[in-house]
PDB file of C-alpha atoms in Angstrom:
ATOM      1  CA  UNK R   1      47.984 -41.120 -76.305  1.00 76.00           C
ATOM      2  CA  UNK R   2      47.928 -37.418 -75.766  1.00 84.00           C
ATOM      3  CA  UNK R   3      45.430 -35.986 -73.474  1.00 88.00           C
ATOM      4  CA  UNK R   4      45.278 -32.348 -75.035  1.00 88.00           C
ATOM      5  CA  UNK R   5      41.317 -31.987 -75.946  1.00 89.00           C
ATOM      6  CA  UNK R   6      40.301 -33.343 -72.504  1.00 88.00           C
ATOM      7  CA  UNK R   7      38.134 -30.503 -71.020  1.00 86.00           C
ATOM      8  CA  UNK R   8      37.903 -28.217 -73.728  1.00 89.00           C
ATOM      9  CA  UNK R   9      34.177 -27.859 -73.756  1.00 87.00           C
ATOM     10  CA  UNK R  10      34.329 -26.097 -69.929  1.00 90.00           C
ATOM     11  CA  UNK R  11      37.284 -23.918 -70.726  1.00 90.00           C
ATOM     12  CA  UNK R  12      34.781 -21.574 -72.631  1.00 89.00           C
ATOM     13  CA  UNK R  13      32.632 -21.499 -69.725  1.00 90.00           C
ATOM     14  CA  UNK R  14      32.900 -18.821 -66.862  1.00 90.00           C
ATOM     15  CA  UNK R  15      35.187 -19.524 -64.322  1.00 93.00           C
ATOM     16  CA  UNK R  16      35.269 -23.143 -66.538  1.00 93.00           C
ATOM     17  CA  UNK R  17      32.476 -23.800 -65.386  1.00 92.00           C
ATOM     18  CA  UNK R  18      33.004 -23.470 -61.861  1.00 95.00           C
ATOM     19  CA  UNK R  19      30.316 -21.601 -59.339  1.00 95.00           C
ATOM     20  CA  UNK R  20      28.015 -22.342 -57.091  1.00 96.00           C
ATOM     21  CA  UNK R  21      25.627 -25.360 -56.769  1.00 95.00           C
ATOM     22  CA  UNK R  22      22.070 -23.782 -56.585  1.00 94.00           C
ATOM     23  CA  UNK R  23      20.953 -27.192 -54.322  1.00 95.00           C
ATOM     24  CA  UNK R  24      23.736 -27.825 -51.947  1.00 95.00           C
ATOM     25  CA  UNK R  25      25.242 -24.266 -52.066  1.00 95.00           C
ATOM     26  CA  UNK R  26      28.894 -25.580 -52.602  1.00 95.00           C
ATOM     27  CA  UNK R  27      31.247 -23.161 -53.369  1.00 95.00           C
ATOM     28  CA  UNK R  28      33.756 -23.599 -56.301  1.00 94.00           C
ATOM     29  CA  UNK R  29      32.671 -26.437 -57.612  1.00 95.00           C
ATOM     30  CA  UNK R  30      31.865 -27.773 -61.251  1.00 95.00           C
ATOM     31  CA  UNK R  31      28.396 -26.595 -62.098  1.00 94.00           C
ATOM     32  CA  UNK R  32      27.571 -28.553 -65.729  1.00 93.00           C
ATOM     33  CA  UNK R  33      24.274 -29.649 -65.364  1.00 94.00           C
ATOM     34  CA  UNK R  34      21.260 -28.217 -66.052  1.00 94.00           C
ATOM     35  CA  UNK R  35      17.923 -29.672 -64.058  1.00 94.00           C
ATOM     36  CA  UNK R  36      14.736 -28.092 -63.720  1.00 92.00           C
ATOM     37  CA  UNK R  37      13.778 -27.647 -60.095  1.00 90.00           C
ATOM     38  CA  UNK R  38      10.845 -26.161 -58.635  1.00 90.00           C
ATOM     39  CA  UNK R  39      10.276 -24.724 -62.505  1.00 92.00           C
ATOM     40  CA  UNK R  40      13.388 -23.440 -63.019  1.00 94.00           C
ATOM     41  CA  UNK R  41      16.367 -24.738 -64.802  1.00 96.00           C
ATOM     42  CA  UNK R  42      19.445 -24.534 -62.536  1.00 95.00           C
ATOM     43  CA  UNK R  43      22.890 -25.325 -62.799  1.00 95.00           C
ATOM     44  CA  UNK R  44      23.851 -27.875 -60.377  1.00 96.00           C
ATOM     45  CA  UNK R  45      26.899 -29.613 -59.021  1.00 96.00           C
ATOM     46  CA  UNK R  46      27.511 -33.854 -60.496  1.00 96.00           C
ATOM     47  CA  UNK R  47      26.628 -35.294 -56.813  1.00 97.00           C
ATOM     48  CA  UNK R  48      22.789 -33.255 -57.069  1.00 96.00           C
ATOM     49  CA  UNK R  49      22.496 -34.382 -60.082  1.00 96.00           C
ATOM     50  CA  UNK R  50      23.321 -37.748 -59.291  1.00 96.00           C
ATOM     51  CA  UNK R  51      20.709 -37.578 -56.016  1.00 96.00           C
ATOM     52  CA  UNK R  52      17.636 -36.206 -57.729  1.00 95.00           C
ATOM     53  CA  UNK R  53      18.072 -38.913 -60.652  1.00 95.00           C
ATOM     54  CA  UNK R  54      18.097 -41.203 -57.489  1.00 97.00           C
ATOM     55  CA  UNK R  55      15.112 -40.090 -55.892  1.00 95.00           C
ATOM     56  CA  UNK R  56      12.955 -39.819 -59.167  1.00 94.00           C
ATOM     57  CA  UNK R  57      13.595 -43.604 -59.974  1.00 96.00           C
ATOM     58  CA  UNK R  58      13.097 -44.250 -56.348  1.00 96.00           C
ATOM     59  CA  UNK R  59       9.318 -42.536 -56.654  1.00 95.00           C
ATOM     60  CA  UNK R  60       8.960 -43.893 -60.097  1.00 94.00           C
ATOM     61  CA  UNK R  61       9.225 -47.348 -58.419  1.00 94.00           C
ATOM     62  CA  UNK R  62       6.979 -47.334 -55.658  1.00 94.00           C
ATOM     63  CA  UNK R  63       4.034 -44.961 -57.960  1.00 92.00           C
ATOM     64  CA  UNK R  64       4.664 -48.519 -59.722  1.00 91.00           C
ATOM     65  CA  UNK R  65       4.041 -50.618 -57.285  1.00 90.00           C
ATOM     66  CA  UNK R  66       0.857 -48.712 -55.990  1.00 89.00           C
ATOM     67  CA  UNK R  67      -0.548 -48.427 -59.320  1.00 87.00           C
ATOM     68  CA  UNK R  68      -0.436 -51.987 -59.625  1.00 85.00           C
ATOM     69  CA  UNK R  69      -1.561 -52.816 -56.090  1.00 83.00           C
ATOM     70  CA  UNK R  70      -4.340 -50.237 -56.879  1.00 80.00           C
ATOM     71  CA  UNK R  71      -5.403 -52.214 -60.497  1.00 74.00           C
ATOM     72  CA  UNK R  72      -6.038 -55.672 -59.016  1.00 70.00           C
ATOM     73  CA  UNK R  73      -7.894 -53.838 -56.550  1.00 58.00           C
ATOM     74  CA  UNK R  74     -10.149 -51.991 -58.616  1.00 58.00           C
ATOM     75  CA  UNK R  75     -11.018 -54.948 -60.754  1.00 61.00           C
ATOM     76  CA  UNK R  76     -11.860 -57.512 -57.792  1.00 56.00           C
ATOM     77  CA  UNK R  77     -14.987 -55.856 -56.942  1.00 59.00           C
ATOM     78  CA  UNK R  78     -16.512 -55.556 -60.516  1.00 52.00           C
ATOM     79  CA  UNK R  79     -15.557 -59.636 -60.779  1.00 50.00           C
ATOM     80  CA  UNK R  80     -17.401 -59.725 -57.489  1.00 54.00           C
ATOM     81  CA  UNK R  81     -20.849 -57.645 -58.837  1.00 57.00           C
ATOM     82  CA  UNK R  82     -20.946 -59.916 -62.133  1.00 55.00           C
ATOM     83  CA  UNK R  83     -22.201 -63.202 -60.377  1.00 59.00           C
ATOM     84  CA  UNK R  84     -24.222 -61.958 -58.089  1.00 57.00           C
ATOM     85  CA  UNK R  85     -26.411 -59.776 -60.248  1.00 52.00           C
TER      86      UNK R  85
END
């Protein structure tokens, strides 16, 4: 099967789509994604990319886990007013 298409979409690009990372400074290196960072949408190179999606699922896990260690917590001491009283 012929190959011919593959890549087309970055040959319209600058430099198809080749620059500089705006998180790791490479030089001359695929820049295709778009992430916002500090409020600002950057171009950045497949391995940032790759790292921040990392670390966001890595927060988004443990803000999990204290939000449900922080529930059960929260609760326990109204259950503990309600006899009492």
């Amino acid at each position: 099967m012929s190959k011919a298409h593959r890549g087309t979409g970055i040959r319209k690009e600058a430099n198809h789509g080749r620059g500089v990372c705006a998180i790791c400074g490479a030089t001359q290196i695929k820049t295709l994604y778009e992430q916002e960072v500090e409020g600002k949408k950057v171009k950045v190179c497949k391995f940032c990319k790759a790292n921040l999606k990392n670390k966001a699922r890595v927060e988004a896990k443990v803000a999990k886990k204290t939000a449900a260690a922080a529930a059960p917590a929260a609760e326990a001491p109204a259950a503990e007013e309600a006899p009492s009283a």
